[in-house]
CSV table of C-alpha atoms in Angstrom, one decimal:
chain,number,residue,atom,x,y,z
A,1,UNK,CA,20.0,28.5,-0.9
A,2,UNK,CA,18.6,25.7,-3.0
A,3,UNK,CA,19.9,25.3,-6.5
A,4,UNK,CA,17.4,25.4,-9.3
A,5,UNK,CA,17.1,22.1,-11.3
A,6,UNK,CA,16.3,21.9,-15.0
A,7,UNK,CA,15.1,18.7,-16.7
A,8,UNK,CA,15.0,17.7,-20.3
A,9,UNK,CA,11.7,15.8,-20.8
A,10,UNK,CA,13.1,14.1,-23.9
A,11,UNK,CA,15.5,11.9,-21.8
A,12,UNK,CA,14.5,12.8,-18.1
A,13,UNK,CA,18.0,13.9,-17.3
A,14,UNK,CA,18.2,16.4,-14.4
A,15,UNK,CA,21.0,19.0,-14.1
A,16,UNK,CA,21.8,21.8,-11.9
A,17,UNK,CA,21.7,25.4,-13.0
A,18,UNK,CA,23.4,28.5,-11.8
A,19,UNK,CA,20.1,29.9,-10.5
A,20,UNK,CA,19.1,29.6,-6.9
A,21,UNK,CA,15.6,29.8,-5.3
A,22,UNK,CA,14.6,33.3,-4.2
A,23,UNK,CA,14.8,33.8,-0.5
A,24,UNK,CA,13.0,36.3,1.7
A,25,UNK,CA,15.8,39.0,1.6
A,26,UNK,CA,16.0,39.0,-2.1
A,27,UNK,CA,12.2,39.2,-2.4
A,28,UNK,CA,12.2,42.2,-0.1
A,29,UNK,CA,14.7,43.9,-2.4
A,30,UNK,CA,12.5,43.2,-5.4
A,31,UNK,CA,9.4,44.4,-3.6
A,32,UNK,CA,11.2,47.7,-2.7
A,33,UNK,CA,12.0,48.3,-6.4
A,34,UNK,CA,8.5,48.2,-7.6
A,35,UNK,CA,7.6,51.7,-6.3
A,36,UNK,CA,10.2,53.5,-8.4
A,37,UNK,CA,9.5,51.2,-11.2
A,38,UNK,CA,5.8,52.2,-11.1
A,39,UNK,CA,6.7,55.9,-11.1
A,40,UNK,CA,8.9,55.4,-14.1
A,41,UNK,CA,6.2,53.6,-16.0
A,42,UNK,CA,3.7,56.3,-15.1
A,43,UNK,CA,6.0,59.2,-16.1
A,44,UNK,CA,6.4,57.5,-19.6
A,45,UNK,CA,2.8,57.7,-20.2
A,46,UNK,CA,0.7,55.7,-22.6
A,47,UNK,CA,3.0,56.5,-25.7
A,48,UNK,CA,6.2,56.0,-23.7
A,49,UNK,CA,5.0,52.6,-22.5
A,50,UNK,CA,4.0,51.6,-26.1
A,51,UNK,CA,7.6,52.4,-27.1
A,52,UNK,CA,8.8,50.1,-24.3
A,53,UNK,CA,6.5,47.2,-25.4
A,54,UNK,CA,7.9,47.6,-29.0
A,55,UNK,CA,11.5,47.5,-27.7
A,56,UNK,CA,10.6,44.3,-25.6
A,57,UNK,CA,9.1,42.6,-28.7
A,58,UNK,CA,12.4,43.5,-30.7
A,59,UNK,CA,14.5,42.3,-27.9
A,60,UNK,CA,12.8,38.9,-27.8
A,61,UNK,CA,13.1,38.5,-31.5
A,62,UNK,CA,16.8,39.4,-31.6
A,63,UNK,CA,17.5,36.5,-29.2
A,64,UNK,CA,15.3,34.0,-31.0
A,65,UNK,CA,17.8,31.4,-31.7
A,66,UNK,CA,19.0,31.1,-28.1
A,67,UNK,CA,15.6,31.4,-26.6
A,68,UNK,CA,14.1,28.6,-28.8
A,69,UNK,CA,17.0,26.4,-28.1
A,70,UNK,CA,16.7,26.9,-24.3
A,71,UNK,CA,12.9,26.1,-24.5
A,72,UNK,CA,13.4,23.0,-26.7
A,73,UNK,CA,15.8,21.5,-24.0
A,74,UNK,CA,13.4,22.1,-21.2
A,75,UNK,CA,10.0,21.3,-22.7
A,76,UNK,CA,10.6,18.8,-25.5
A,77,UNK,CA,8.3,20.9,-27.7
A,78,UNK,CA,9.3,21.1,-31.4
A,79,UNK,CA,11.4,23.8,-32.8
A,80,UNK,CA,8.6,24.9,-35.1
A,81,UNK,CA,6.1,25.1,-32.3
A,82,UNK,CA,8.5,27.2,-30.1
A,83,UNK,CA,9.6,29.5,-32.9
A,84,UNK,CA,5.9,30.3,-33.6
A,85,UNK,CA,5.1,30.7,-30.0
A,86,UNK,CA,8.0,33.3,-29.7
A,87,UNK,CA,6.5,35.1,-32.6
A,88,UNK,CA,3.3,35.1,-30.8
A,89,UNK,CA,4.9,36.5,-27.6
A,90,UNK,CA,6.5,39.4,-29.5
A,91,UNK,CA,3.0,40.1,-31.2
A,92,UNK,CA,1.4,40.3,-27.9
A,93,UNK,CA,3.7,43.1,-26.7
A,94,UNK,CA,3.2,45.0,-30.0
A,95,UNK,CA,-0.5,44.6,-29.8
A,96,UNK,CA,-0.6,46.1,-26.4
A,97,UNK,CA,1.5,49.0,-27.8
A,98,UNK,CA,-1.4,49.6,-30.2
A,99,UNK,CA,-3.9,49.4,-27.4
A,100,UNK,CA,-1.9,52.1,-25.6
A,101,UNK,CA,-1.8,54.4,-28.8
A,102,UNK,CA,-5.5,54.1,-29.3
A,103,UNK,CA,-6.1,54.9,-25.6
A,104,UNK,CA,-9.8,54.0,-25.5
A,105,UNK,CA,-9.0,51.4,-22.9
A,106,UNK,CA,-8.8,53.9,-20.1
A,107,UNK,CA,-12.5,54.6,-20.5
A,108,UNK,CA,-12.1,58.4,-20.2
A,109,UNK,CA,-15.4,59.8,-19.1
A,110,UNK,CA,-16.4,63.4,-18.2
A,111,UNK,CA,-19.5,64.7,-16.7
A,112,UNK,CA,-19.4,68.6,-16.6
A,113,UNK,CA,-20.9,70.4,-13.6
A,114,UNK,CA,-24.6,70.9,-14.4
A,115,UNK,CA,-28.0,71.3,-12.9
A,116,UNK,CA,-29.7,68.0,-12.4
A,117,UNK,CA,-33.2,66.9,-11.2
A,118,UNK,CA,-31.5,66.4,-7.8
A,119,UNK,CA,-29.9,69.9,-7.8
A,120,UNK,CA,-26.4,71.1,-8.8
A,121,UNK,CA,-24.2,68.2,-9.9
A,122,UNK,CA,-20.5,68.5,-9.4
A,123,UNK,CA,-17.9,68.1,-12.2
A,124,UNK,CA,-16.9,64.4,-12.4
A,125,UNK,CA,-14.1,62.9,-14.5
A,126,UNK,CA,-13.3,59.2,-14.5
A,127,UNK,CA,-10.7,56.8,-16.1
A,128,UNK,CA,-9.0,53.6,-15.4
A,129,UNK,CA,-5.5,53.8,-13.7
A,130,UNK,CA,-2.8,51.1,-12.9
A,131,UNK,CA,-3.8,48.7,-10.1
A,132,UNK,CA,-0.1,48.4,-8.9
A,133,UNK,CA,2.6,45.7,-9.0
A,134,UNK,CA,1.4,42.4,-10.4
A,135,UNK,CA,2.6,38.8,-9.7
A,136,UNK,CA,2.6,36.6,-12.8
A,137,UNK,CA,2.9,32.8,-12.5
A,138,UNK,CA,4.3,31.2,-15.6
A,139,UNK,CA,2.6,28.3,-17.3
A,140,UNK,CA,4.2,25.0,-18.0
A,141,UNK,CA,2.9,24.5,-21.5
A,142,UNK,CA,3.7,27.9,-23.0
A,143,UNK,CA,7.3,28.9,-22.0
A,144,UNK,CA,7.0,32.1,-24.0
A,145,UNK,CA,3.3,33.2,-24.7
A,146,UNK,CA,2.0,32.4,-21.2
A,147,UNK,CA,5.2,32.7,-19.1
A,148,UNK,CA,7.8,35.3,-18.4
A,149,UNK,CA,7.5,36.9,-21.9
A,150,UNK,CA,3.7,36.2,-22.0
A,151,UNK,CA,0.5,38.0,-22.3
A,152,UNK,CA,0.0,38.7,-18.7
A,153,UNK,CA,3.3,40.5,-18.5
A,154,UNK,CA,2.6,42.4,-21.6
A,155,UNK,CA,-0.9,43.4,-20.4
A,156,UNK,CA,0.4,44.4,-16.9
A,157,UNK,CA,3.3,46.6,-18.2
A,158,UNK,CA,0.9,48.1,-20.7
A,159,UNK,CA,-1.4,49.1,-17.8
A,160,UNK,CA,1.6,50.6,-16.0
A,161,UNK,CA,2.2,47.9,-13.5
A,162,UNK,CA,5.6,46.6,-12.5
A,163,UNK,CA,5.6,42.8,-12.9
A,164,UNK,CA,7.2,40.2,-10.7
A,165,UNK,CA,7.4,36.8,-12.5
A,166,UNK,CA,7.4,33.5,-10.8
A,167,UNK,CA,9.3,31.2,-13.1
A,168,UNK,CA,7.8,27.8,-13.8
A,169,UNK,CA,10.0,24.9,-12.7
A,170,UNK,CA,9.6,23.2,-15.9
A,171,UNK,CA,11.6,25.9,-17.8
A,172,UNK,CA,13.7,27.9,-15.4
A,173,UNK,CA,16.6,28.7,-17.9
A,174,UNK,CA,14.0,29.8,-20.6
A,175,UNK,CA,12.4,32.0,-18.1
A,176,UNK,CA,15.7,33.5,-17.0
A,177,UNK,CA,16.7,34.1,-20.7
A,178,UNK,CA,13.2,35.7,-21.5
A,179,UNK,CA,13.5,38.0,-18.4
A,180,UNK,CA,17.1,39.1,-19.5
A,181,UNK,CA,15.7,40.1,-22.9
A,182,UNK,CA,12.8,42.1,-21.3
A,183,UNK,CA,15.3,43.7,-18.8
A,184,UNK,CA,17.6,44.7,-21.6
A,185,UNK,CA,14.9,46.7,-23.4
A,186,UNK,CA,14.0,48.5,-20.1
A,187,UNK,CA,17.7,49.4,-19.5
A,188,UNK,CA,18.0,50.6,-23.1
A,189,UNK,CA,15.2,53.2,-22.4
A,190,UNK,CA,16.7,54.3,-19.1
A,191,UNK,CA,14.4,52.3,-16.8
A,192,UNK,CA,15.2,51.3,-13.2
A,193,UNK,CA,15.5,47.8,-11.7
A,194,UNK,CA,12.1,46.4,-10.7
A,195,UNK,CA,10.1,47.1,-13.8
A,196,UNK,CA,10.3,43.4,-14.4
A,197,UNK,CA,11.8,40.9,-11.9
A,198,UNK,CA,11.8,37.0,-11.5
A,199,UNK,CA,11.6,34.8,-8.6
A,200,UNK,CA,12.3,31.1,-8.3
A,201,UNK,CA,10.9,28.4,-6.2
A,202,UNK,CA,7.6,27.3,-4.8
A,203,UNK,CA,8.0,29.2,-1.4
A,204,UNK,CA,9.0,32.4,-3.3
A,205,UNK,CA,5.7,32.2,-5.1
A,206,UNK,CA,3.7,32.0,-2.0
A,207,UNK,CA,5.7,34.7,-0.3
A,208,UNK,CA,5.4,36.8,-3.4
A,209,UNK,CA,1.5,37.0,-3.3
A,210,UNK,CA,1.5,37.6,0.5
A,211,UNK,CA,3.7,40.7,0.1
A,212,UNK,CA,1.9,44.0,0.7
A,213,UNK,CA,3.5,45.5,-2.5
A,214,UNK,CA,1.7,43.1,-4.7
A,215,UNK,CA,-1.8,44.3,-5.8
A,216,UNK,CA,-2.9,41.4,-8.1
A,217,UNK,CA,-1.8,38.0,-9.3
A,218,UNK,CA,-2.3,36.1,-12.6
A,219,UNK,CA,-1.9,32.3,-13.2
A,220,UNK,CA,-2.3,30.0,-16.1
A,221,UNK,CA,-2.1,26.6,-14.4
A,222,UNK,CA,-4.1,23.9,-12.6
A,223,UNK,CA,-7.0,24.2,-10.1
A,224,UNK,CA,-4.7,22.9,-7.4
A,225,UNK,CA,-2.1,25.6,-8.1
A,226,UNK,CA,-4.8,28.3,-8.0
A,227,UNK,CA,-6.0,27.0,-4.7
A,228,UNK,CA,-2.5,27.1,-3.2
A,229,UNK,CA,-2.0,30.6,-4.4
A,230,UNK,CA,-5.4,31.7,-3.1
A,231,UNK,CA,-4.6,30.2,0.3
A,232,UNK,CA,-1.5,32.4,0.4
A,233,UNK,CA,-3.4,35.4,-0.6
A,234,UNK,CA,-6.0,34.7,2.0
A,235,UNK,CA,-3.3,35.1,4.7
A,236,UNK,CA,-3.0,38.8,3.7
A,237,UNK,CA,-4.8,41.4,5.8
A,238,UNK,CA,-5.8,43.0,2.5
A,239,UNK,CA,-7.3,40.8,-0.2
A,240,UNK,CA,-6.0,41.0,-3.9
A,241,UNK,CA,-7.5,39.6,-7.0
A,242,UNK,CA,-6.2,36.4,-8.5
A,243,UNK,CA,-6.9,35.9,-12.2
A,244,UNK,CA,-6.6,32.3,-12.9
A,245,UNK,CA,-7.1,30.2,-16.1
A,246,UNK,CA,-7.5,26.6,-15.0
A,247,UNK,CA,-9.1,23.4,-16.3
A,248,UNK,CA,-11.1,23.1,-19.5
A,249,UNK,CA,-12.6,20.1,-21.5
A,250,UNK,CA,-13.6,22.2,-24.5
A,251,UNK,CA,-16.3,19.9,-26.0
A,252,UNK,CA,-16.9,19.6,-29.7
A,253,UNK,CA,-20.2,18.6,-31.2
A,254,UNK,CA,-20.4,17.1,-34.7
A,255,UNK,CA,-24.0,17.0,-36.1
A,256,UNK,CA,-25.1,14.3,-38.6
A,257,UNK,CA,-25.0,16.3,-41.8
A,258,UNK,CA,-21.5,17.6,-41.0
A,259,UNK,CA,-20.3,14.1,-40.3
A,260,UNK,CA,-21.7,12.8,-43.6
A,261,UNK,CA,-20.5,15.6,-45.7
A,262,UNK,CA,-16.9,16.1,-44.4
A,263,UNK,CA,-16.1,13.3,-41.9
A,264,UNK,CA,-12.5,12.7,-43.1
A,265,UNK,CA,-11.8,16.5,-43.0
A,266,UNK,CA,-13.2,16.7,-39.5
A,267,UNK,CA,-11.2,13.7,-38.4
A,268,UNK,CA,-8.0,15.3,-39.6
A,269,UNK,CA,-8.7,18.5,-37.9
A,270,UNK,CA,-9.7,16.8,-34.7
A,271,UNK,CA,-6.8,14.7,-34.6
A,272,UNK,CA,-4.4,17.6,-34.9
A,273,UNK,CA,-6.4,19.6,-32.4
A,274,UNK,CA,-6.0,17.0,-29.7
A,275,UNK,CA,-2.5,15.7,-30.4
A,276,UNK,CA,-0.6,18.8,-31.5
A,277,UNK,CA,1.9,20.0,-28.7
A,278,UNK,CA,1.3,16.7,-27.0
A,279,UNK,CA,-2.3,17.7,-26.3
A,280,UNK,CA,-0.9,20.1,-23.7
A,281,UNK,CA,-3.0,23.0,-24.6
A,282,UNK,CA,-5.7,24.7,-22.5
A,283,UNK,CA,-8.0,24.7,-25.5
A,284,UNK,CA,-7.4,21.0,-26.5
A,285,UNK,CA,-10.8,19.3,-27.1
A,286,UNK,CA,-11.3,16.4,-24.6
A,287,UNK,CA,-14.8,15.3,-25.7
A,288,UNK,CA,-16.1,15.0,-29.2
A,289,UNK,CA,-19.8,14.2,-29.7
A,290,UNK,CA,-20.2,12.2,-32.9
A,291,UNK,CA,-23.4,10.6,-34.3
A,292,UNK,CA,-24.0,6.9,-34.3
A,293,UNK,CA,-24.8,6.6,-38.0
A,294,UNK,CA,-22.8,5.8,-41.1
A,295,UNK,CA,-21.2,9.2,-41.3
A,296,UNK,CA,-20.3,9.2,-37.8
A,297,UNK,CA,-18.9,5.6,-38.2
A,298,UNK,CA,-16.6,6.7,-41.0
A,299,UNK,CA,-15.5,9.7,-39.0
A,300,UNK,CA,-14.5,7.6,-36.0
A,301,UNK,CA,-12.7,5.2,-38.2
A,302,UNK,CA,-10.8,7.9,-39.7
A,303,UNK,CA,-9.9,9.2,-36.3
A,304,UNK,CA,-8.7,5.6,-35.3
A,305,UNK,CA,-6.5,5.2,-38.4
A,306,UNK,CA,-4.7,8.5,-37.6
A,307,UNK,CA,-4.2,7.7,-33.9
A,308,UNK,CA,-3.0,4.1,-34.7
A,309,UNK,CA,-0.5,5.5,-37.3
A,310,UNK,CA,0.9,8.1,-34.8
A,311,UNK,CA,3.9,7.8,-32.6
A,312,UNK,CA,4.7,8.7,-29.1
A,313,UNK,CA,4.9,12.3,-27.8
A,314,UNK,CA,7.0,13.8,-25.2
A,315,UNK,CA,5.2,15.5,-22.3
A,316,UNK,CA,6.5,18.5,-20.5
A,317,UNK,CA,7.4,17.0,-17.2
A,318,UNK,CA,7.2,13.8,-15.1
A,319,UNK,CA,4.1,15.1,-13.1
A,320,UNK,CA,2.1,15.8,-16.2
A,321,UNK,CA,3.1,12.3,-17.7
A,322,UNK,CA,2.0,10.5,-14.5
A,323,UNK,CA,-1.3,12.5,-14.3
A,324,UNK,CA,-2.0,11.7,-18.0
A,325,UNK,CA,-1.5,8.0,-17.6
A,326,UNK,CA,-3.4,8.0,-14.4
A,327,UNK,CA,-6.4,9.9,-15.8
A,328,UNK,CA,-6.5,7.7,-18.9
A,329,UNK,CA,-6.7,4.6,-16.5
A,330,UNK,CA,-9.6,6.4,-14.5
A,331,UNK,CA,-11.6,6.9,-17.7
A,332,UNK,CA,-11.4,3.2,-18.6
A,333,UNK,CA,-12.4,2.2,-15.2
A,334,UNK,CA,-15.3,4.6,-15.4
A,335,UNK,CA,-16.5,2.8,-18.6
A,336,UNK,CA,-14.7,4.4,-21.5
A,337,UNK,CA,-13.2,1.8,-23.8
A,338,UNK,CA,-10.0,2.3,-25.8
A,339,UNK,CA,-10.8,2.7,-29.5
A,340,UNK,CA,-7.2,3.4,-30.6
A,341,UNK,CA,-3.7,3.7,-28.9
A,342,UNK,CA,-0.5,3.0,-30.7
A,343,UNK,CA,2.3,0.9,-29.1
A,344,UNK,CA,5.1,3.1,-27.9
A,345,UNK,CA,8.4,1.9,-26.7
A,346,UNK,CA,9.1,3.3,-23.3
A,347,UNK,CA,12.1,5.7,-23.2
A,348,UNK,CA,14.2,7.5,-20.7
A,349,UNK,CA,12.0,10.6,-20.9
A,350,UNK,CA,8.4,11.5,-20.5
A,351,UNK,CA,7.0,9.8,-23.7
A,352,UNK,CA,3.3,8.7,-23.9
A,353,UNK,CA,1.1,7.2,-26.5
A,354,UNK,CA,-1.8,9.3,-27.9
A,355,UNK,CA,-5.2,7.7,-27.0
A,356,UNK,CA,-8.7,7.6,-28.5
A,357,UNK,CA,-11.4,6.4,-26.1
A,358,UNK,CA,-15.1,5.9,-26.8
A,359,UNK,CA,-18.3,5.9,-24.8
A,360,UNK,CA,-21.9,5.9,-25.6
A,361,UNK,CA,-24.0,9.0,-24.6
A,362,UNK,CA,-25.8,6.9,-21.8
A,363,UNK,CA,-22.4,6.1,-20.3
A,364,UNK,CA,-21.1,9.6,-20.1
A,365,UNK,CA,-20.6,10.4,-16.4
A,366,UNK,CA,-19.0,13.3,-14.5
A,367,UNK,CA,-16.0,11.0,-14.1
A,368,UNK,CA,-15.5,10.6,-17.8
A,369,UNK,CA,-16.5,14.2,-18.7
A,370,UNK,CA,-13.3,15.7,-17.1
A,371,UNK,CA,-10.1,17.2,-18.3
A,372,UNK,CA,-7.1,15.1,-19.3
A,373,UNK,CA,-4.1,17.2,-20.0
A,374,UNK,CA,-2.3,15.4,-22.8
A,375,UNK,CA,-3.0,13.7,-26.2
A,376,UNK,CA,-6.3,12.0,-25.2
A,377,UNK,CA,-9.8,12.3,-26.8
A,378,UNK,CA,-13.0,10.7,-25.7
A,379,UNK,CA,-15.5,10.2,-28.5
A,380,UNK,CA,-19.2,10.2,-27.3
A,381,UNK,CA,-21.5,8.5,-29.7
A,382,UNK,CA,-25.1,9.7,-29.8
A,383,UNK,CA,-28.3,8.6,-31.5
A,384,UNK,CA,-30.4,11.8,-31.4
A,385,UNK,CA,-29.0,15.4,-31.5
A,386,UNK,CA,-32.0,16.3,-29.3
A,387,UNK,CA,-30.3,14.5,-26.3
A,388,UNK,CA,-27.2,16.5,-26.5
A,389,UNK,CA,-28.5,19.5,-24.5
A,390,UNK,CA,-28.8,17.4,-21.4
A,391,UNK,CA,-25.5,15.5,-22.1
A,392,UNK,CA,-23.6,18.9,-22.4
A,393,UNK,CA,-24.9,19.8,-18.9
A,394,UNK,CA,-22.6,16.9,-17.7
A,395,UNK,CA,-19.5,18.5,-19.1
A,396,UNK,CA,-17.8,21.2,-16.8
A,397,UNK,CA,-17.9,24.7,-18.1
A,398,UNK,CA,-15.0,25.4,-20.5
A,399,UNK,CA,-13.0,28.0,-22.3
A,400,UNK,CA,-14.6,26.8,-25.5
A,401,UNK,CA,-17.4,24.9,-27.1
A,402,UNK,CA,-17.3,24.0,-30.7
A,403,UNK,CA,-20.0,23.0,-33.2
A,404,UNK,CA,-19.8,21.4,-36.7
A,405,UNK,CA,-23.0,21.6,-38.7
A,406,UNK,CA,-24.1,21.0,-42.2
A,407,UNK,CA,-26.8,22.7,-44.4
A,408,UNK,CA,-29.2,19.7,-43.7
A,409,UNK,CA,-28.9,19.9,-39.8
A,410,UNK,CA,-31.9,21.2,-38.0
A,411,UNK,CA,-31.7,25.0,-37.4
A,412,UNK,CA,-33.6,24.7,-34.2
A,413,UNK,CA,-31.2,22.1,-32.9
A,414,UNK,CA,-28.3,24.3,-33.9
A,415,UNK,CA,-29.7,27.3,-32.0
A,416,UNK,CA,-30.4,25.2,-29.0
A,417,UNK,CA,-26.9,23.9,-28.9
A,418,UNK,CA,-25.5,27.4,-29.3
A,419,UNK,CA,-27.6,28.5,-26.3
A,420,UNK,CA,-26.3,25.6,-24.2
A,421,UNK,CA,-22.6,26.3,-25.2
A,422,UNK,CA,-23.0,30.0,-24.7
A,423,UNK,CA,-24.1,29.5,-21.0
A,424,UNK,CA,-21.1,27.1,-20.4
A,425,UNK,CA,-18.2,28.5,-22.5
A,426,UNK,CA,-16.3,31.8,-23.1
A,427,UNK,CA,-15.9,31.2,-26.9
A,428,UNK,CA,-18.0,29.3,-29.3
A,429,UNK,CA,-16.3,27.9,-32.5
A,430,UNK,CA,-18.3,27.1,-35.6
A,431,UNK,CA,-17.0,24.4,-38.0
A,432,UNK,CA,-13.5,24.6,-36.6
A,433,UNK,CA,-11.2,23.7,-33.7
A,434,UNK,CA,-10.6,25.5,-30.4
A,435,UNK,CA,-6.8,25.2,-30.5
A,436,UNK,CA,-5.0,28.2,-31.9
A,437,UNK,CA,-6.2,31.3,-30.0
A,438,UNK,CA,-5.9,34.5,-32.0
A,439,UNK,CA,-4.3,37.4,-30.4
A,440,UNK,CA,-6.6,40.3,-31.3
A,441,UNK,CA,-9.0,43.0,-30.0
A,442,UNK,CA,-12.1,40.7,-30.1
A,443,UNK,CA,-10.6,37.6,-28.5
A,444,UNK,CA,-12.1,36.3,-25.3
A,445,UNK,CA,-10.1,33.6,-23.6
A,446,UNK,CA,-12.0,32.8,-20.4
A,447,UNK,CA,-15.1,31.0,-19.1
A,448,UNK,CA,-17.1,30.0,-16.2
A,449,UNK,CA,-15.6,28.0,-13.2
A,450,UNK,CA,-13.5,25.8,-13.5
A,451,UNK,CA,-12.0,27.1,-16.7
A,452,UNK,CA,-11.3,30.3,-15.0
A,453,UNK,CA,-12.1,32.1,-11.7
A,454,UNK,CA,-13.1,35.4,-13.2
A,455,UNK,CA,-15.0,37.1,-16.1
A,456,UNK,CA,-11.9,38.6,-17.7
A,457,UNK,CA,-10.0,37.3,-20.6
A,458,UNK,CA,-6.3,36.5,-20.4
A,459,UNK,CA,-5.8,36.9,-24.3
A,460,UNK,CA,-6.6,39.9,-26.4
A,461,UNK,CA,-6.7,43.7,-25.9
A,462,UNK,CA,-9.3,43.6,-23.1
A,463,UNK,CA,-7.1,41.4,-20.9
A,464,UNK,CA,-5.4,44.7,-19.8
A,465,UNK,CA,-8.6,45.5,-17.8
A,466,UNK,CA,-7.6,43.0,-15.1
A,467,UNK,CA,-4.6,45.2,-14.0
A,468,UNK,CA,-6.6,48.6,-13.9
A,469,UNK,CA,-9.0,50.1,-11.4
A,470,UNK,CA,-11.4,53.1,-11.8
A,471,UNK,CA,-10.6,56.5,-10.3
A,472,UNK,CA,-12.9,59.6,-10.3
A,473,UNK,CA,-11.8,63.1,-9.8
A,474,UNK,CA,-14.6,65.5,-8.5
A,475,UNK,CA,-14.3,69.3,-9.1
A,476,UNK,CA,-10.6,68.9,-9.7
A,477,UNK,CA,-8.4,71.7,-11.1
A,478,UNK,CA,-7.4,71.1,-14.6
A,479,UNK,CA,-3.6,71.0,-13.8
A,480,UNK,CA,-4.1,68.0,-11.5
A,481,UNK,CA,-6.0,65.9,-14.1
A,482,UNK,CA,-4.4,63.3,-16.3
A,483,UNK,CA,-4.2,64.7,-19.8
A,484,UNK,CA,-6.8,62.2,-21.1
A,485,UNK,CA,-9.4,64.0,-18.7
A,486,UNK,CA,-8.7,67.6,-19.7
A,487,UNK,CA,-11.3,69.4,-21.8
A,488,UNK,CA,-8.9,70.3,-24.7
A,489,UNK,CA,-7.6,66.8,-25.0
A,490,UNK,CA,-9.0,65.0,-28.1
A,491,UNK,CA,-6.4,62.4,-29.0
A,492,UNK,CA,-8.5,59.5,-27.7
A,493,UNK,CA,-12.2,58.6,-27.8
A,494,UNK,CA,-14.1,59.7,-24.7
A,495,UNK,CA,-17.6,59.9,-23.4
A,496,UNK,CA,-18.4,63.5,-22.5
A,497,UNK,CA,-21.7,64.5,-20.9
A,498,UNK,CA,-23.1,61.1,-21.9
A,499,UNK,CA,-22.1,61.3,-25.6
A,500,UNK,CA,-19.3,59.2,-27.1
A,501,UNK,CA,-16.8,61.4,-28.9
A,502,UNK,CA,-14.4,60.1,-31.4
A,503,UNK,CA,-10.7,60.8,-31.3
A,504,UNK,CA,-9.5,63.7,-33.4
A,505,UNK,CA,-6.2,63.3,-35.0
């Protein structure tokens, strides 16, 4: 078996771990464990699974020191960033516990037998049920919140789906330690093997999504990774859904009055948004449309000063470092000029310099309006806000679109830009920055292709919907029905004979 390697991006040193890549025989064992695991999750019911999710959150937090230290050594991200991310991971598990206790997510609907214009109608009862075992592919840039202990895992377990996790090669030891924390919580509640399992290696990932036990897959990663996974899925005799969050440029538009009134404040927020965490965030702004007027000039100059005064930043791995440098060169060849880039001494690890590039609106091409994963921002200068609608059509659809406006900016222009952004993004941010995705009931983290390949969100309460399917019972005896569909059950909100009925405590 191949030994799993870990690399410290701060110095580039590679070292062997005690982990080995998962072979076909081990994968068969894991797949065989998912059926009794699903039965155990189902037997616990909504409230029992909520207890499990709370226990997982507590287990992760109890191992905070070791988990954060492992992630620092494998990602080069700061202690503060990772500590906060672990808190977010625990929060996601607890939030889904509340989703389960609320129960409305099952969309319980009852139509009693009745006479209809078409004749006697049968008794119908419908709700959402678990889809089945889920494969989750961990992300490189979030070793906790979008990886083994991430939101996809929390949502799948909440739905009642056993979860098989493909560890990301950039942080295998962090993945292993996170899985151990989750497995410990399962064992403490008497759960079987297979509620959560982890596989290692690229081949194991392909074999995983081809296995008939797996009923859905979730990925946060690149377009190329999604295509490779989809190719493996297409080899199955039965298709399964792949929910993938992929590439996003996340344009920001600054209107003239906003630039004039608070240009320095916007420059500070924009600088942090595209450089924090090495610019390795799916919501990092890649394009900023700034007016070619005195207010815009001051804003851009403030941005230049911050970039020039910054230092190098460590990227997650060698592949990301090389892609960052290659993409920056491509942008320059396509006509974007370097506006600011500090000199950074090359080190042994994967350190790069942040970069601010600039181009006029007329020079914005599809080659320039593309994602660059890392601390790079392209400023697009424009003369007339009326020209922005057409320019934004050049930008690929994204997870977010942001708009900074002032009281003097034309309301019709603002409405027009909002309409354009709404057609091309999953979240519109007003007078703020897209980084920092709140974990909440109303959050939507998704968008049109190529930002995602689905209409669902991967963050927030409704992300559980990816791992559920509708099932209807017709003229079923009461004792066969789930408790949520029995007449006397009132603990959750339901739609009964077309009317929404609130839960009764």
